């Protein structure tokens, strides 16, 4: 059979395109190298708990069009992301807000918090930050930096903050209100029953072949369709001919515990460098679960190497320049369209993935 489109990757971007193409009467074949659909938003039900296998995913957006679109495929609960930061035996609310400052300094008013932060910044006398540490200190002062930023950032990037460029932290939002909602977006929640169901509905009626690596079978698969929607790594598509783009990867240790409640919150960040993992996710709290057992995942940030799952692109000057060279090659492709976070070498929230897929659909279909 000849298809209109071969879609490499059964994640959110590819699934949205397949759904819209089908509505336009187009035929699609989706190939996925993993044993499951839904990419990194894949959730698996274990004892009634939706486990986020590739890290916590909280849907949030201010784009009404995207919110209405995704609500066709799921009912969302009213989960509000309010992570906790643990520094040794001290617990702080995130993002940095009046609850954070009150706990840290024993103060109660925004004026007191502003003065402490301003005084600390003034004492440091940093005029032109030379690295990430100086940039962060010049934005939030010493206390917030030392307890809540330094160790966590060093674990995320695998190197000392003084060895990281200042531009990584362009700003650090300080909220002088008692509001623990991490996101400012108008719409937020978790799909009841998990994310996998959304992708299942998007792919209804479309042929999907799992355990099928597009790049390993490119010659055979290319002959099956007029065009290819490629959502994998753009440098790998070209066999790294111009060089290898850098990523950070994440390793997960998931454990089922014979207790009802392990940490009392869905997300707890561990901000001291000495704790090897960056955070612990307790999955049941995303859906207010009351199961007698619980499932937690510890997340370990790591340097990416070929064969690892790429999570976060390292968008520094060197990598962005290299991506620009690959993008120029991609723009000369007559029958291959690149999309998604790996094809675009950008970290996208889920709403931005959907928006970019819908934009492609409008142009292409």
Tab-separated table of C-alpha atoms in Angstrom:
chain	number	residue	atom	x	y	z
A	1	UNK	CA	0.000	0.000	0.000
A	2	UNK	CA	1.153	3.529	-0.790
A	3	UNK	CA	0.531	6.165	1.906
A	4	UNK	CA	0.360	9.911	1.638
A	5	UNK	CA	2.549	10.331	4.721
A	6	UNK	CA	5.010	8.217	6.641
A	7	UNK	CA	5.288	9.585	10.189
A	8	UNK	CA	8.460	8.641	12.058
A	9	UNK	CA	7.575	8.776	15.749
A	10	UNK	CA	4.302	8.100	17.588
A	11	UNK	CA	4.702	10.938	20.056
A	12	UNK	CA	2.416	13.931	20.443
A	13	UNK	CA	3.604	15.819	17.351
A	14	UNK	CA	3.285	12.846	15.016
A	15	UNK	CA	-0.054	11.784	16.501
A	16	UNK	CA	-1.622	15.242	16.065
A	17	UNK	CA	-0.463	15.365	12.447
A	18	UNK	CA	-1.794	11.858	11.780
A	19	UNK	CA	-5.170	12.758	13.283
A	20	UNK	CA	-5.553	15.932	11.244
A	21	UNK	CA	-4.317	14.256	8.057
A	22	UNK	CA	-6.887	11.489	8.455
A	23	UNK	CA	-9.653	14.093	8.812
A	24	UNK	CA	-8.514	15.525	5.467
A	25	UNK	CA	-8.778	12.112	3.801
A	26	UNK	CA	-5.036	11.447	3.778
A	27	UNK	CA	-3.513	8.053	4.567
A	28	UNK	CA	-0.701	7.788	7.092
A	29	UNK	CA	1.635	5.092	8.350
A	30	UNK	CA	3.167	5.775	11.765
A	31	UNK	CA	6.359	3.935	12.705
A	32	UNK	CA	7.727	3.989	16.258
A	33	UNK	CA	11.017	2.481	17.438
A	34	UNK	CA	9.740	1.967	20.992
A	35	UNK	CA	7.331	-0.756	22.034
A	36	UNK	CA	4.619	1.790	22.829
A	37	UNK	CA	3.017	4.939	21.464
A	38	UNK	CA	2.937	8.412	23.090
A	39	UNK	CA	6.682	9.087	23.234
A	40	UNK	CA	7.870	10.722	26.430
A	41	UNK	CA	4.334	11.495	27.641
A	42	UNK	CA	3.613	7.759	27.849
A	43	UNK	CA	1.761	6.789	31.012
A	44	UNK	CA	1.267	3.220	32.168
A	45	UNK	CA	-1.379	2.160	34.663
A	46	UNK	CA	0.007	0.163	37.604
A	47	UNK	CA	-2.421	-0.783	40.406
A	48	UNK	CA	-4.708	2.047	39.360
A	49	UNK	CA	-1.892	4.620	39.344
A	50	UNK	CA	-0.941	6.386	36.123
A	51	UNK	CA	2.870	6.189	36.113
A	52	UNK	CA	4.674	8.849	34.033
A	53	UNK	CA	7.427	6.601	32.680
A	54	UNK	CA	9.573	9.419	31.288
A	55	UNK	CA	9.181	12.023	33.988
A	56	UNK	CA	6.389	14.235	35.241
A	57	UNK	CA	4.237	15.892	32.600
A	58	UNK	CA	1.804	18.588	33.731
A	59	UNK	CA	-0.276	20.071	30.960
A	60	UNK	CA	-0.448	23.860	31.096
A	61	UNK	CA	-1.163	26.512	28.505
A	62	UNK	CA	-2.538	29.988	27.956
A	63	UNK	CA	-3.461	29.088	24.371
A	64	UNK	CA	-7.240	28.639	24.354
A	65	UNK	CA	-7.168	27.011	20.917
A	66	UNK	CA	-4.740	24.324	22.121
A	67	UNK	CA	-6.684	23.811	25.379
A	68	UNK	CA	-9.931	23.270	23.500
A	69	UNK	CA	-8.183	20.977	21.044
A	70	UNK	CA	-6.695	18.652	23.665
A	71	UNK	CA	-9.953	18.555	25.630
A	72	UNK	CA	-11.534	16.699	22.710
A	73	UNK	CA	-9.478	13.677	23.723
A	74	UNK	CA	-9.434	13.780	27.532
A	75	UNK	CA	-11.101	15.177	30.604
A	76	UNK	CA	-8.626	17.084	32.743
A	77	UNK	CA	-8.637	17.235	36.518
A	78	UNK	CA	-7.841	20.356	38.532
A	79	UNK	CA	-4.262	19.472	39.451
A	80	UNK	CA	-2.156	22.552	40.192
A	81	UNK	CA	1.603	22.108	40.052
A	82	UNK	CA	2.992	23.180	43.446
A	83	UNK	CA	6.392	21.519	43.863
A	84	UNK	CA	8.336	21.432	47.113
A	85	UNK	CA	12.083	22.009	47.373
A	86	UNK	CA	13.953	20.070	50.030
A	87	UNK	CA	17.312	21.421	51.193
A	88	UNK	CA	18.666	19.063	53.854
A	89	UNK	CA	15.787	18.947	56.354
A	90	UNK	CA	14.281	22.263	55.292
A	91	UNK	CA	11.233	22.399	53.011
A	92	UNK	CA	10.449	25.365	50.762
A	93	UNK	CA	7.676	26.172	48.321
A	94	UNK	CA	8.363	26.680	44.624
A	95	UNK	CA	8.348	28.906	42.698
A	96	UNK	CA	10.155	31.423	44.905
A	97	UNK	CA	7.285	33.226	46.623
A	98	UNK	CA	6.258	34.693	49.950
A	99	UNK	CA	5.845	31.227	51.481
A	100	UNK	CA	9.461	30.547	50.491
A	101	UNK	CA	10.752	33.827	51.884
A	102	UNK	CA	8.715	33.606	55.083
A	103	UNK	CA	10.145	30.157	55.822
A	104	UNK	CA	13.683	31.221	54.929
A	105	UNK	CA	13.855	34.497	56.858
A	106	UNK	CA	10.922	34.519	59.273
A	107	UNK	CA	9.330	37.561	57.614
A	108	UNK	CA	5.711	38.185	56.627
A	109	UNK	CA	5.479	41.104	54.186
A	110	UNK	CA	6.588	41.557	50.561
A	111	UNK	CA	8.424	44.755	51.572
A	112	UNK	CA	10.601	42.798	54.026
A	113	UNK	CA	11.382	40.138	51.424
A	114	UNK	CA	12.247	42.691	48.743
A	115	UNK	CA	14.605	44.514	51.110
A	116	UNK	CA	16.496	41.354	52.119
A	117	UNK	CA	16.954	40.297	48.495
A	118	UNK	CA	17.942	43.802	47.358
A	119	UNK	CA	20.458	44.144	50.203
A	120	UNK	CA	22.056	40.788	49.414
A	121	UNK	CA	22.333	41.661	45.728
A	122	UNK	CA	23.855	45.056	46.544
A	123	UNK	CA	26.439	43.508	48.908
A	124	UNK	CA	27.658	41.179	46.144
A	125	UNK	CA	28.471	44.096	43.802
A	126	UNK	CA	28.176	41.988	40.629
A	127	UNK	CA	27.934	44.329	37.648
A	128	UNK	CA	28.598	42.027	34.697
A	129	UNK	CA	27.960	38.352	35.539
A	130	UNK	CA	30.656	36.117	34.098
A	131	UNK	CA	29.017	32.772	34.762
A	132	UNK	CA	25.762	31.186	35.898
A	133	UNK	CA	26.599	31.543	39.574
A	134	UNK	CA	27.162	35.286	39.312
A	135	UNK	CA	24.068	35.675	37.134
A	136	UNK	CA	21.859	33.861	39.666
A	137	UNK	CA	23.354	35.729	42.627
A	138	UNK	CA	22.694	39.047	40.888
A	139	UNK	CA	19.036	38.097	40.439
A	140	UNK	CA	18.042	36.511	43.775
A	141	UNK	CA	20.835	37.069	46.307
A	142	UNK	CA	22.899	34.564	48.243
A	143	UNK	CA	20.352	32.713	50.417
A	144	UNK	CA	17.952	31.663	47.672
A	145	UNK	CA	20.858	30.794	45.387
A	146	UNK	CA	22.769	28.693	47.919
A	147	UNK	CA	19.776	26.703	49.159
A	148	UNK	CA	17.501	26.367	46.141
A	149	UNK	CA	19.480	26.910	42.929
A	150	UNK	CA	23.152	25.991	43.219
A	151	UNK	CA	23.051	22.255	43.988
A	152	UNK	CA	20.028	21.497	41.820
A	153	UNK	CA	21.506	23.297	38.808
A	154	UNK	CA	24.875	21.563	39.207
A	155	UNK	CA	23.145	18.177	39.221
A	156	UNK	CA	21.049	19.124	36.192
A	157	UNK	CA	24.075	20.162	34.139
A	158	UNK	CA	26.743	17.930	35.647
A	159	UNK	CA	29.169	20.767	36.310
A	160	UNK	CA	29.898	23.600	38.740
A	161	UNK	CA	27.748	26.715	38.373
A	162	UNK	CA	30.911	28.778	37.928
A	163	UNK	CA	31.703	26.698	34.845
A	164	UNK	CA	28.292	27.281	33.247
A	165	UNK	CA	27.552	30.304	31.036
A	166	UNK	CA	25.480	33.130	32.488
A	167	UNK	CA	22.894	33.084	29.677
A	168	UNK	CA	21.428	29.766	30.864
A	169	UNK	CA	19.565	31.734	33.541
A	170	UNK	CA	18.134	34.814	31.861
A	171	UNK	CA	15.742	35.491	34.717
A	172	UNK	CA	14.556	33.902	37.950
A	173	UNK	CA	10.960	34.796	38.766
A	174	UNK	CA	10.424	36.121	42.280
A	175	UNK	CA	6.784	36.270	43.315
A	176	UNK	CA	5.901	38.477	46.228
A	177	UNK	CA	2.559	36.752	46.803
A	178	UNK	CA	1.556	33.689	48.824
A	179	UNK	CA	0.817	31.637	45.692
A	180	UNK	CA	2.394	28.206	45.171
A	181	UNK	CA	1.057	27.682	41.633
A	182	UNK	CA	4.193	27.013	39.604
A	183	UNK	CA	2.671	28.094	36.285
A	184	UNK	CA	1.046	31.367	35.342
A	185	UNK	CA	-0.934	29.754	32.543
A	186	UNK	CA	-4.707	30.064	32.491
A	187	UNK	CA	-5.345	26.361	31.838
A	188	UNK	CA	-3.708	23.516	33.765
A	189	UNK	CA	-4.333	19.917	34.756
A	190	UNK	CA	-3.623	16.218	34.271
A	191	UNK	CA	-5.707	14.111	31.857
A	192	UNK	CA	-7.764	11.659	33.875
A	193	UNK	CA	-6.673	8.168	32.916
A	194	UNK	CA	-3.274	9.301	31.665
A	195	UNK	CA	-1.687	10.751	28.550
A	196	UNK	CA	-1.484	7.504	26.598
A	197	UNK	CA	-5.249	7.567	26.085
A	198	UNK	CA	-4.976	10.947	24.357
A	199	UNK	CA	-2.494	9.582	21.826
A	200	UNK	CA	-4.565	6.412	21.369
A	201	UNK	CA	-7.542	8.574	20.378
A	202	UNK	CA	-5.423	10.741	18.090
A	203	UNK	CA	-4.179	7.629	16.289
A	204	UNK	CA	-7.534	5.860	16.006
A	205	UNK	CA	-7.939	4.523	12.466
A	206	UNK	CA	-4.266	5.100	11.569
A	207	UNK	CA	-1.864	2.206	11.016
A	208	UNK	CA	0.917	2.129	13.612
A	209	UNK	CA	3.950	-0.158	13.553
A	210	UNK	CA	5.772	-0.400	16.878
A	211	UNK	CA	9.353	-1.636	17.382
A	212	UNK	CA	10.157	-0.169	13.977
A	213	UNK	CA	13.164	2.137	13.740
A	214	UNK	CA	12.680	4.462	10.788
A	215	UNK	CA	16.378	5.183	10.324
A	216	UNK	CA	17.281	1.486	10.399
A	217	UNK	CA	14.727	0.732	7.647
A	218	UNK	CA	14.752	4.031	5.803
A	219	UNK	CA	15.259	2.616	2.318
A	220	UNK	CA	12.290	0.273	2.624
A	221	UNK	CA	9.980	2.712	4.449
A	222	UNK	CA	10.633	5.736	2.234
A	223	UNK	CA	9.170	3.852	-0.693
A	224	UNK	CA	5.838	3.471	1.090
A	225	UNK	CA	4.831	7.144	1.177
A	226	UNK	CA	4.944	10.356	-0.802
A	227	UNK	CA	6.230	12.404	2.147
A	228	UNK	CA	7.912	11.792	5.510
A	229	UNK	CA	7.169	13.598	8.779
A	230	UNK	CA	10.321	13.018	10.822
A	231	UNK	CA	10.235	13.682	14.579
A	232	UNK	CA	13.567	12.144	15.573
A	233	UNK	CA	16.978	13.746	16.120
A	234	UNK	CA	17.862	15.945	13.171
A	235	UNK	CA	21.612	15.252	13.404
A	236	UNK	CA	21.020	11.496	13.522
A	237	UNK	CA	18.886	11.766	10.358
A	238	UNK	CA	21.998	13.029	8.604
A	239	UNK	CA	24.216	10.442	10.305
A	240	UNK	CA	25.876	13.204	12.369
A	241	UNK	CA	27.724	14.342	9.225
A	242	UNK	CA	28.223	17.905	10.529
A	243	UNK	CA	28.781	16.936	14.159
A	244	UNK	CA	26.797	15.733	17.175
A	245	UNK	CA	24.275	17.996	18.921
A	246	UNK	CA	24.463	17.851	22.716
A	247	UNK	CA	21.667	16.878	25.110
A	248	UNK	CA	21.163	16.190	28.760
A	249	UNK	CA	19.570	12.853	29.557
A	250	UNK	CA	17.626	11.555	32.561
A	251	UNK	CA	17.682	8.161	34.258
A	252	UNK	CA	14.707	6.994	36.315
A	253	UNK	CA	14.571	4.628	39.277
A	254	UNK	CA	10.944	3.638	39.826
A	255	UNK	CA	9.844	1.806	42.952
A	256	UNK	CA	6.540	0.550	44.317
A	257	UNK	CA	6.141	1.027	48.071
A	258	UNK	CA	3.764	-0.735	50.438
A	259	UNK	CA	2.494	2.487	51.945
A	260	UNK	CA	-0.286	4.873	51.104
A	261	UNK	CA	1.671	8.121	50.971
A	262	UNK	CA	5.440	8.556	50.655
A	263	UNK	CA	6.119	12.293	50.448
A	264	UNK	CA	2.757	14.060	50.482
A	265	UNK	CA	3.301	15.853	47.166
A	266	UNK	CA	3.618	14.888	43.520
A	267	UNK	CA	6.969	16.640	43.040
A	268	UNK	CA	9.771	17.178	45.569
A	269	UNK	CA	13.042	18.684	44.319
A	270	UNK	CA	16.250	17.852	46.189
A	271	UNK	CA	18.386	20.951	45.925
A	272	UNK	CA	21.597	19.963	47.716
A	273	UNK	CA	24.413	18.634	45.525
A	274	UNK	CA	25.139	15.704	47.851
A	275	UNK	CA	21.788	14.008	47.092
A	276	UNK	CA	22.438	12.302	43.723
A	277	UNK	CA	18.922	12.594	42.296
A	278	UNK	CA	17.295	15.885	41.322
A	279	UNK	CA	13.744	15.080	42.388
A	280	UNK	CA	11.271	12.402	43.419
A	281	UNK	CA	7.915	12.059	41.697
A	282	UNK	CA	5.046	10.367	43.549
A	283	UNK	CA	2.721	9.563	40.669
A	284	UNK	CA	-0.569	8.989	42.504
A	285	UNK	CA	-0.733	12.615	43.653
A	286	UNK	CA	-1.200	13.823	40.066
A	287	UNK	CA	-4.693	12.324	40.175
A	288	UNK	CA	-5.389	12.594	43.923
A	289	UNK	CA	-5.113	8.805	44.238
A	290	UNK	CA	-6.117	6.899	47.363
A	291	UNK	CA	-4.621	3.516	46.500
A	292	UNK	CA	-3.156	1.517	49.415
A	293	UNK	CA	0.273	1.461	47.726
A	294	UNK	CA	2.296	4.173	46.012
A	295	UNK	CA	4.853	4.420	43.198
A	296	UNK	CA	7.763	6.838	43.206
A	297	UNK	CA	10.426	7.702	40.624
A	298	UNK	CA	13.834	9.191	41.415
A	299	UNK	CA	15.315	11.241	38.591
A	300	UNK	CA	19.049	11.368	37.871
A	301	UNK	CA	20.369	13.882	35.361
A	302	UNK	CA	23.219	12.666	33.148
A	303	UNK	CA	25.364	13.588	30.183
A	304	UNK	CA	23.828	12.283	26.962
A	305	UNK	CA	25.724	9.876	24.730
A	306	UNK	CA	24.668	8.037	21.603
A	307	UNK	CA	22.147	5.363	22.488
A	308	UNK	CA	20.712	7.314	25.452
A	309	UNK	CA	17.322	8.985	25.372
A	310	UNK	CA	17.813	12.702	24.611
A	311	UNK	CA	15.723	14.931	26.884
A	312	UNK	CA	16.996	18.488	27.071
A	313	UNK	CA	18.876	20.151	24.206
A	314	UNK	CA	21.920	22.139	25.296
A	315	UNK	CA	20.991	25.339	23.496
A	316	UNK	CA	24.269	27.190	23.791
A	317	UNK	CA	25.943	29.163	21.008
A	318	UNK	CA	27.941	26.192	19.699
A	319	UNK	CA	24.974	23.820	19.471
A	320	UNK	CA	22.549	26.393	18.093
A	321	UNK	CA	25.056	27.216	15.371
A	322	UNK	CA	25.424	23.524	14.509
A	323	UNK	CA	21.647	23.091	14.497
A	324	UNK	CA	21.432	26.025	12.073
A	325	UNK	CA	23.632	24.095	9.639
A	326	UNK	CA	21.436	21.008	9.927
A	327	UNK	CA	18.305	23.128	9.541
A	328	UNK	CA	19.680	24.558	6.296
A	329	UNK	CA	20.119	21.019	4.978
A	330	UNK	CA	16.610	20.093	6.135
A	331	UNK	CA	15.064	23.033	4.303
A	332	UNK	CA	16.412	21.626	1.038
A	333	UNK	CA	14.579	18.331	1.526
A	334	UNK	CA	11.723	18.002	-0.951
A	335	UNK	CA	9.797	15.206	0.735
A	336	UNK	CA	10.910	15.204	4.384
A	337	UNK	CA	9.431	17.563	6.998
A	338	UNK	CA	11.117	17.855	10.406
A	339	UNK	CA	9.102	18.501	13.558
A	340	UNK	CA	8.809	18.006	17.301
A	341	UNK	CA	11.398	18.748	19.955
A	342	UNK	CA	14.121	16.517	18.463
A	343	UNK	CA	13.540	17.555	14.877
A	344	UNK	CA	13.611	21.226	15.947
A	345	UNK	CA	16.333	20.887	18.635
A	346	UNK	CA	14.198	22.800	21.125
A	347	UNK	CA	12.630	21.890	24.441
A	348	UNK	CA	8.886	22.258	23.934
A	349	UNK	CA	6.140	22.070	26.527
A	350	UNK	CA	3.247	19.896	25.399
A	351	UNK	CA	1.052	22.814	24.365
A	352	UNK	CA	3.822	24.150	22.123
A	353	UNK	CA	4.209	20.709	20.513
A	354	UNK	CA	0.490	20.646	19.717
A	355	UNK	CA	0.542	24.227	18.442
A	356	UNK	CA	3.505	23.575	16.149
A	357	UNK	CA	1.896	20.370	14.826
A	358	UNK	CA	-1.339	22.228	14.086
A	359	UNK	CA	0.625	24.979	12.333
A	360	UNK	CA	2.258	22.345	10.136
A	361	UNK	CA	-1.142	20.839	9.409
A	362	UNK	CA	-2.468	24.213	8.240
A	363	UNK	CA	0.489	24.669	5.886
A	364	UNK	CA	0.730	21.109	4.634
A	365	UNK	CA	-2.869	19.862	4.516
